[in-house]
Coordinates of N, CA, C and O in Angstrom, one line a residue:
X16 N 27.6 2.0 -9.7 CA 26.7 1.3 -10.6 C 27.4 0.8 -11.8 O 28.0 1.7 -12.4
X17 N 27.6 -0.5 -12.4 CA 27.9 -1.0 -13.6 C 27.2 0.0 -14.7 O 26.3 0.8 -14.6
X18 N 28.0 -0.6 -15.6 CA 27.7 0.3 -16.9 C 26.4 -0.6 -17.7 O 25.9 -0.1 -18.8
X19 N 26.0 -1.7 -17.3 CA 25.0 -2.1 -17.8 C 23.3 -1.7 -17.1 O 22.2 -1.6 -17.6
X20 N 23.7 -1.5 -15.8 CA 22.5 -1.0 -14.8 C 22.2 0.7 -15.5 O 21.1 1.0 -16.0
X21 N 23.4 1.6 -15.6 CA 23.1 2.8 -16.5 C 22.3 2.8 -17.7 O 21.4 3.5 -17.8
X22 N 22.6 2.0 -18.5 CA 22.2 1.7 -19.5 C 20.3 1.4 -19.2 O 19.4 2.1 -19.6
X23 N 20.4 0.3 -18.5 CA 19.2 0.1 -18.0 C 18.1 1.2 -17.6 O 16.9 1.3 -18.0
X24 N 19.0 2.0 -16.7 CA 18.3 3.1 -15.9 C 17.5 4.2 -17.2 O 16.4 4.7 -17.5
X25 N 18.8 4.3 -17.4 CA 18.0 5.5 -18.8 C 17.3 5.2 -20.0 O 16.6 6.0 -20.7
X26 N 17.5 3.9 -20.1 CA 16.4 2.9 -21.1 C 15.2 3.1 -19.8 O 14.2 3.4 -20.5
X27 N 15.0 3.1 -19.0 CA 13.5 2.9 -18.1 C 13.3 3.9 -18.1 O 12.3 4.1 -18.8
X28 N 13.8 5.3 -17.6 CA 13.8 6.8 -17.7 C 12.7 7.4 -19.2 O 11.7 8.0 -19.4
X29 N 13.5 6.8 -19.7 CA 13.1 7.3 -21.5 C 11.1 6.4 -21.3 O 10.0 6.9 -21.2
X30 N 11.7 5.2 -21.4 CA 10.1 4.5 -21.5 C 9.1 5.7 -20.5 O 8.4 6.5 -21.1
X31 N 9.2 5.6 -19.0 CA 8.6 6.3 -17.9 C 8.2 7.2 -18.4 O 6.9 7.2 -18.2
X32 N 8.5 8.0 -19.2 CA 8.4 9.3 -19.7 C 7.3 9.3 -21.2 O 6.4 10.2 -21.3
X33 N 7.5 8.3 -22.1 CA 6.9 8.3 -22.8 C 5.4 7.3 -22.3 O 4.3 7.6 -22.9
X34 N 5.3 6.3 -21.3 CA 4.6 5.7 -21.2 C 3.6 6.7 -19.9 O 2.5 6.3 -19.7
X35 N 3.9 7.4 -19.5 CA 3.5 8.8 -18.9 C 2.5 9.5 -19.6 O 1.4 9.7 -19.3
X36 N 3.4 9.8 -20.7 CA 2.2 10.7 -21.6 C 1.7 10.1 -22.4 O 0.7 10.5 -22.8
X37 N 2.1 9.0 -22.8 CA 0.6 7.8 -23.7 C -0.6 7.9 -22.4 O -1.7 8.3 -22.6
X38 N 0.0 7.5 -21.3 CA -1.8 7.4 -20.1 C -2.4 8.7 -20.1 O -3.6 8.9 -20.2
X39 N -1.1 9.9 -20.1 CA -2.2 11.0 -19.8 C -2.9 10.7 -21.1 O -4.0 10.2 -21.0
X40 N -2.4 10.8 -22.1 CA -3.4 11.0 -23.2 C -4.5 10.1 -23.5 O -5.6 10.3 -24.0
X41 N -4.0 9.0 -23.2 CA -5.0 8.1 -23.1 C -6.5 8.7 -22.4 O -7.6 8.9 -23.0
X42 N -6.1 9.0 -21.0 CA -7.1 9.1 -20.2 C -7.8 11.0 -20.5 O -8.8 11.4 -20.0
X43 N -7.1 11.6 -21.2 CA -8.0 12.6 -21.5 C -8.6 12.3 -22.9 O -9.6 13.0 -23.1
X44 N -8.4 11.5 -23.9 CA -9.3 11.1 -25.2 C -10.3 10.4 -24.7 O -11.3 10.2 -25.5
X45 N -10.4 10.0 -23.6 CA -11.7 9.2 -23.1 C -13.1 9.9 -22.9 O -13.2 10.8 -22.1
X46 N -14.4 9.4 -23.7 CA -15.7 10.2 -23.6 C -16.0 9.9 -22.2 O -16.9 10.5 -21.8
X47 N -15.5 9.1 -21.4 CA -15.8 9.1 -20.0 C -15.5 10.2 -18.9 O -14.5 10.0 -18.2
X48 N -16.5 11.4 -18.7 CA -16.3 12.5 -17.6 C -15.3 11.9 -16.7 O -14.1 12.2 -16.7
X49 N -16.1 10.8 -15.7 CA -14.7 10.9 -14.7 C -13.0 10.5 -15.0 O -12.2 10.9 -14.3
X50 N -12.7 9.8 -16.0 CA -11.9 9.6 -16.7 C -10.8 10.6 -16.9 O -9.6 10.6 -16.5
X51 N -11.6 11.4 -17.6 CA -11.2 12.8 -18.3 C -10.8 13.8 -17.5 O -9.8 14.5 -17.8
X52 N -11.7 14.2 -15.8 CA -11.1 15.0 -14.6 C -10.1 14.2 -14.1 O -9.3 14.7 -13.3
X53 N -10.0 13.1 -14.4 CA -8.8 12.1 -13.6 C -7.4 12.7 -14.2 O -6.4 12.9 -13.5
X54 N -7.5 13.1 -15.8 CA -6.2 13.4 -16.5 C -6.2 14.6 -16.0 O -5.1 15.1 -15.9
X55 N -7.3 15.4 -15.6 CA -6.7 16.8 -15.3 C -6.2 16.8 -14.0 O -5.3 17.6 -13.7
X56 N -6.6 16.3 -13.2 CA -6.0 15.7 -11.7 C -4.5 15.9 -11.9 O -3.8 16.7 -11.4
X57 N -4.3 14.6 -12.9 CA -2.8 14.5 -12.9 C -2.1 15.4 -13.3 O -0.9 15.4 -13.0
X58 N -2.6 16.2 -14.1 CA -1.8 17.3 -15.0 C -1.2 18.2 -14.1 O -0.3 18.8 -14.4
X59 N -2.0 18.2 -12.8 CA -1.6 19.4 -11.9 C -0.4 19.1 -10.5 O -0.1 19.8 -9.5
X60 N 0.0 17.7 -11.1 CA 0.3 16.7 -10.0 C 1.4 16.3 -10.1 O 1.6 16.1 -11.3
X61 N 2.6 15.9 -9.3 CA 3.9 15.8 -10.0 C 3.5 14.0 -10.2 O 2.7 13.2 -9.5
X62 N 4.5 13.8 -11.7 CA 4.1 12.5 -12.1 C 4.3 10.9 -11.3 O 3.8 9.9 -11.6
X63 N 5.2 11.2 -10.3 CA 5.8 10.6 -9.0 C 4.5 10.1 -8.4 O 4.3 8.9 -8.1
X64 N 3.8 11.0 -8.2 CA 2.5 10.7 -7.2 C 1.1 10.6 -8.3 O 0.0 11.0 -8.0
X65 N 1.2 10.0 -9.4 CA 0.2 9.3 -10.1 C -0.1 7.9 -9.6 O -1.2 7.8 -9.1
X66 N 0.7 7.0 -9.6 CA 0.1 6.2 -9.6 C -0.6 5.8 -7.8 O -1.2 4.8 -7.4
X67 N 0.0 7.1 -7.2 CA -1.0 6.6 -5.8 C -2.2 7.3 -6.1 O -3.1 7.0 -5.4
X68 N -2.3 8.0 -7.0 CA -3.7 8.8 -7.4 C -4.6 8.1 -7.9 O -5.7 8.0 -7.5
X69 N -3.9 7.4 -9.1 CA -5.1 6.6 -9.8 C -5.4 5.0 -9.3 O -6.3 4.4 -9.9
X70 N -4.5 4.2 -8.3 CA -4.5 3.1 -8.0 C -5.9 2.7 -8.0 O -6.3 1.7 -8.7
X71 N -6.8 3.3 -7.4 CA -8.0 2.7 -6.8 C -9.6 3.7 -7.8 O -10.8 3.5 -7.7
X72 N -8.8 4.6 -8.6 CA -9.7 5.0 -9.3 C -9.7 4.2 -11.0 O -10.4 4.7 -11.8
X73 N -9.2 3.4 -11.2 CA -9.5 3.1 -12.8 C -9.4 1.6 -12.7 O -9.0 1.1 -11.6
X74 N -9.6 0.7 -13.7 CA -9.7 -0.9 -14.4 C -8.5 -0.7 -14.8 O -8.3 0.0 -15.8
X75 N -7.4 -1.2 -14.3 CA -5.8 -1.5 -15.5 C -6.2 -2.2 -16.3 O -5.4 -2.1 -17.3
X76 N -7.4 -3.3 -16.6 CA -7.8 -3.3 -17.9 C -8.1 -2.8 -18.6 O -8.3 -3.4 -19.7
X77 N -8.4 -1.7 -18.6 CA -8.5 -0.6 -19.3 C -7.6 0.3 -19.9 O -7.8 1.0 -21.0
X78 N -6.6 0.3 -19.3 CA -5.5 0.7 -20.2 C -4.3 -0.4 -19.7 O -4.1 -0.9 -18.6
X79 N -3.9 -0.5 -20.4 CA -2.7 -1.6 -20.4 C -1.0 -0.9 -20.2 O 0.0 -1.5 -20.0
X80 N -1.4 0.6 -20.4 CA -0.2 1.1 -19.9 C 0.2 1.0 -18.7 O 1.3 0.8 -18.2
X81 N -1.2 1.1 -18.0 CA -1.1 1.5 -16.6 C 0.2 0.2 -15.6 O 0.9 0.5 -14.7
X82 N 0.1 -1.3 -16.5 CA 0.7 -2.3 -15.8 C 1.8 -1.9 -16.0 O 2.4 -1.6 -15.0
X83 N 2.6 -1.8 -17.6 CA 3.6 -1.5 -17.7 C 4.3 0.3 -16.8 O 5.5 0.5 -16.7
X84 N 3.7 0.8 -16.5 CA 3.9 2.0 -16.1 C 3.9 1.8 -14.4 O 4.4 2.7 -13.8
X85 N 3.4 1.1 -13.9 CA 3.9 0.4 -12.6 C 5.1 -0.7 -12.3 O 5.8 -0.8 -11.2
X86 N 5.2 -1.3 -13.1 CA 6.7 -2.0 -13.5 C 7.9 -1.3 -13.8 O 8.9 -1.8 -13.4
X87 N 8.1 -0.4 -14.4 CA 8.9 0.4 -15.0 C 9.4 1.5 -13.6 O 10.6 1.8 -13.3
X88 N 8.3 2.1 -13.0 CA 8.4 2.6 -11.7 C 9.0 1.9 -10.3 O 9.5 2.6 -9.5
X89 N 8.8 0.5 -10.1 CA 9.1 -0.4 -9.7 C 10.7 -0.2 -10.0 O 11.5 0.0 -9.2
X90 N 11.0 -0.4 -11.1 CA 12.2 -0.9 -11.4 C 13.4 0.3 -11.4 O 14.6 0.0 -11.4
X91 N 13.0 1.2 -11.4 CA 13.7 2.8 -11.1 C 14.0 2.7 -9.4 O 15.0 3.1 -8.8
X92 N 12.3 2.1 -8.6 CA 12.7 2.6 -7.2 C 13.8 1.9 -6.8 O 14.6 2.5 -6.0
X93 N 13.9 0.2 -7.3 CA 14.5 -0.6 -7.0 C 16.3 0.2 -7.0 O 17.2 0.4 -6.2
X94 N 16.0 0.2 -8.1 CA 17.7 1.2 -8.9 C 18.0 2.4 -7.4 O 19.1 2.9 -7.0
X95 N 17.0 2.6 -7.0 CA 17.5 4.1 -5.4 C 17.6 3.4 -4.8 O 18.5 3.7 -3.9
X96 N 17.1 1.9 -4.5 CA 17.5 1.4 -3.1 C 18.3 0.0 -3.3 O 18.2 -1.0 -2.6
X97 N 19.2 0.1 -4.4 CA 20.7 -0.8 -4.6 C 19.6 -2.4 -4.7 O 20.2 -3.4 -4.2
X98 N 18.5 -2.7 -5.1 CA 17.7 -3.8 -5.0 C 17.6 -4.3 -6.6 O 16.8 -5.2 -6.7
X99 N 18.3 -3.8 -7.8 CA 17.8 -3.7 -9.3 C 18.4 -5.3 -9.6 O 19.5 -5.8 -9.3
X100 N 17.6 -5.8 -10.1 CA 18.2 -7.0 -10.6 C 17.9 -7.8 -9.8 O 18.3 -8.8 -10.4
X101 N 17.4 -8.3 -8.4 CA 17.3 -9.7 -7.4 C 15.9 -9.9 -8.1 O 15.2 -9.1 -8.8
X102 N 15.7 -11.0 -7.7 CA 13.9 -11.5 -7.7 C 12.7 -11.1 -6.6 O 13.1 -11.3 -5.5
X103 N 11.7 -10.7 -6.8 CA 10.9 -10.7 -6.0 C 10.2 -11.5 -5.4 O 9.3 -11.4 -4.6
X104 N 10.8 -12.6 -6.0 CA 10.1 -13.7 -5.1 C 11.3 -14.6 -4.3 O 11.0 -15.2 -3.3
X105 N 12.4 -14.7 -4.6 CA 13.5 -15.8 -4.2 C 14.4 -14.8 -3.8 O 14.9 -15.2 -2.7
X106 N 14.9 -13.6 -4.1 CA 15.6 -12.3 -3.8 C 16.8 -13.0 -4.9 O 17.5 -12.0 -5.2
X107 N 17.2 -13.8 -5.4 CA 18.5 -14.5 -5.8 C 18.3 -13.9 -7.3 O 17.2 -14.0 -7.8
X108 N 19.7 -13.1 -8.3 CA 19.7 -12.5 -9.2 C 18.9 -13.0 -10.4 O 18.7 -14.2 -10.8
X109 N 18.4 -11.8 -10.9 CA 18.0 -12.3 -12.4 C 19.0 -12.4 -13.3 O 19.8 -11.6 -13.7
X110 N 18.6 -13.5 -13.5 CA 19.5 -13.7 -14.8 C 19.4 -12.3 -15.8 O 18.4 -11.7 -16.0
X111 N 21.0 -11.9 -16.6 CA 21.2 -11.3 -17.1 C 20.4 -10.8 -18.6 O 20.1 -9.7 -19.0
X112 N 20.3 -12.2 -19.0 CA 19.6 -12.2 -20.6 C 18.1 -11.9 -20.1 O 17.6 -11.0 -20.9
X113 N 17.5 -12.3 -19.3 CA 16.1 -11.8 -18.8 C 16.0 -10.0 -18.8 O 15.2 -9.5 -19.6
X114 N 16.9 -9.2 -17.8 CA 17.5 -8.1 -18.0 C 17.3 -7.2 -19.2 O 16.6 -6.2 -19.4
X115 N 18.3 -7.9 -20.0 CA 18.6 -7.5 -21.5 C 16.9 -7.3 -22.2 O 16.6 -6.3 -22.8
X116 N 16.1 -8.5 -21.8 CA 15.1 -8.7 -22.9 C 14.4 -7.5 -22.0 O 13.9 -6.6 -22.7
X117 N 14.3 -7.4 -21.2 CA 13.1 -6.1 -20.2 C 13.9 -6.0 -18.9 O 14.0 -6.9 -18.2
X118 N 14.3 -4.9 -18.7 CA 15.1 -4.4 -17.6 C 14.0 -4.1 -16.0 O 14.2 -3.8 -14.8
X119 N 12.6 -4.4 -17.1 CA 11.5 -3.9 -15.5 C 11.1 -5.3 -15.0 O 10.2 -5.5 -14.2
X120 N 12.1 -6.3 -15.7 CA 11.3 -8.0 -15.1 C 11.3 -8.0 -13.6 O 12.3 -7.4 -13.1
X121 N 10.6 -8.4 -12.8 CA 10.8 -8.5 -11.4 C 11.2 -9.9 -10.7 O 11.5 -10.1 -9.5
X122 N 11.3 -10.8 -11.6 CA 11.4 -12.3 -11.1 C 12.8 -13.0 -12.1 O 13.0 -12.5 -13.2
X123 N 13.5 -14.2 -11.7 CA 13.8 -15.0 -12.3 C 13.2 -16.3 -12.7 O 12.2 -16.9 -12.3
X124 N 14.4 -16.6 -13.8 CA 13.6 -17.4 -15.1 C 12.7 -18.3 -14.2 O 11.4 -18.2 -14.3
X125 N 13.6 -19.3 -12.9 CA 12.4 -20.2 -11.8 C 11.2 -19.5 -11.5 O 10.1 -19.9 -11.9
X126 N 11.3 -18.1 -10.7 CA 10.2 -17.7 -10.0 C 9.2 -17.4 -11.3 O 8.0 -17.7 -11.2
X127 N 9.7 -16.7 -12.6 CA 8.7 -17.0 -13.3 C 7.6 -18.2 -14.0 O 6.4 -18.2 -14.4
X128 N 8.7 -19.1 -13.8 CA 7.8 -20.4 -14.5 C 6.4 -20.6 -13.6 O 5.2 -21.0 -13.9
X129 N 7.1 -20.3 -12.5 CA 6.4 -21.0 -11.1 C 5.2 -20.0 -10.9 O 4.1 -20.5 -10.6
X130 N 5.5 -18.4 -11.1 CA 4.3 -17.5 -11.2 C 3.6 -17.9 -12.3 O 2.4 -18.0 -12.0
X131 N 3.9 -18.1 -13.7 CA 2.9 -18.6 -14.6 C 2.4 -19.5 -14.4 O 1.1 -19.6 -14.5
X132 N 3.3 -20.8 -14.0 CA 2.0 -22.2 -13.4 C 1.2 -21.9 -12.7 O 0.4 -22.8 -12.4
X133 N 1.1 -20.7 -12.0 CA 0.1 -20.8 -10.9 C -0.8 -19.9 -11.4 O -1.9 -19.9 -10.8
X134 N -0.6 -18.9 -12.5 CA -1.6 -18.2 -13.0 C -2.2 -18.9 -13.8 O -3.3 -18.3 -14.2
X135 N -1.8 -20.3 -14.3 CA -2.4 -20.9 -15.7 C -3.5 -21.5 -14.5 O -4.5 -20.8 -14.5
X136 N -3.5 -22.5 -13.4 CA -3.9 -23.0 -12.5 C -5.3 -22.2 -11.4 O -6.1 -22.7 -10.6
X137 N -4.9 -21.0 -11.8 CA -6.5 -20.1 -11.4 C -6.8 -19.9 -11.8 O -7.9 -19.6 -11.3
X138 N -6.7 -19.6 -13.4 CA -7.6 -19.5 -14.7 C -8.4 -20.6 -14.9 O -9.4 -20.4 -15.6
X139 N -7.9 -22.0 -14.2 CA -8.6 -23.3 -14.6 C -9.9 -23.8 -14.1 O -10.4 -24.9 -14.5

């Protein structure tokens, strides 16, 4: 692994970890009962197998961690299976400075434009 992917890895490591315990806590300050057994769920639960836990039980609009805390997970599995850095839509490298700006980006600069045009386009 280059010395810039390390870098990467443990910049995502660090976030995972903190963006972990922002949801748990998140999701136990909530006056919503099922909510609140949801965090104790997790508590008993190794943090690896959260998000198959809560996929289908909560609104990611509702916490906004939850997006970033699937991206970031994404981007660690990518890092075990030699996949960190291609695009998910073209497989062809992400540009570097993209990287730099967010190491959990999944797309390059094209496949992004092209994901945003088409998200501006179903909004319409």
């Amino acid at each position: 692994m280059n010395e810039n992917v390390i870098n990467y890895e443990q910049s995502l490591q660090a976030e995972l970890t903190a963006l972990r315990n922002d949801f748990l806590g998140e999701l136990k300050s909530s006056p919503n009962e099922f909510t609140h057994n949801l965090a104790n769920t997790l508590e008993v639960n190794p943090p690896n197998k959260w998000l198959d836990i809560v996929v289908e039980k909560i609104n990611p609009e509702q916490f906004p961690q939850y997006d970033r805390l699937m991206k970031v997970e994404a981007a660690l599995c990518q890092m075990e299976i030699g996949q960190f850095g291609y695009c998910c839509d073209c497989e062809q490298t992400i540009e570097p400075e993209l990287l730099e700006q967010d190491p959990a980006t999944q797309r390059c600069i094209s496949c992004k434009a092209k994901a945003a045009r088409s998200m501006d386009m179903q909004q319409k």
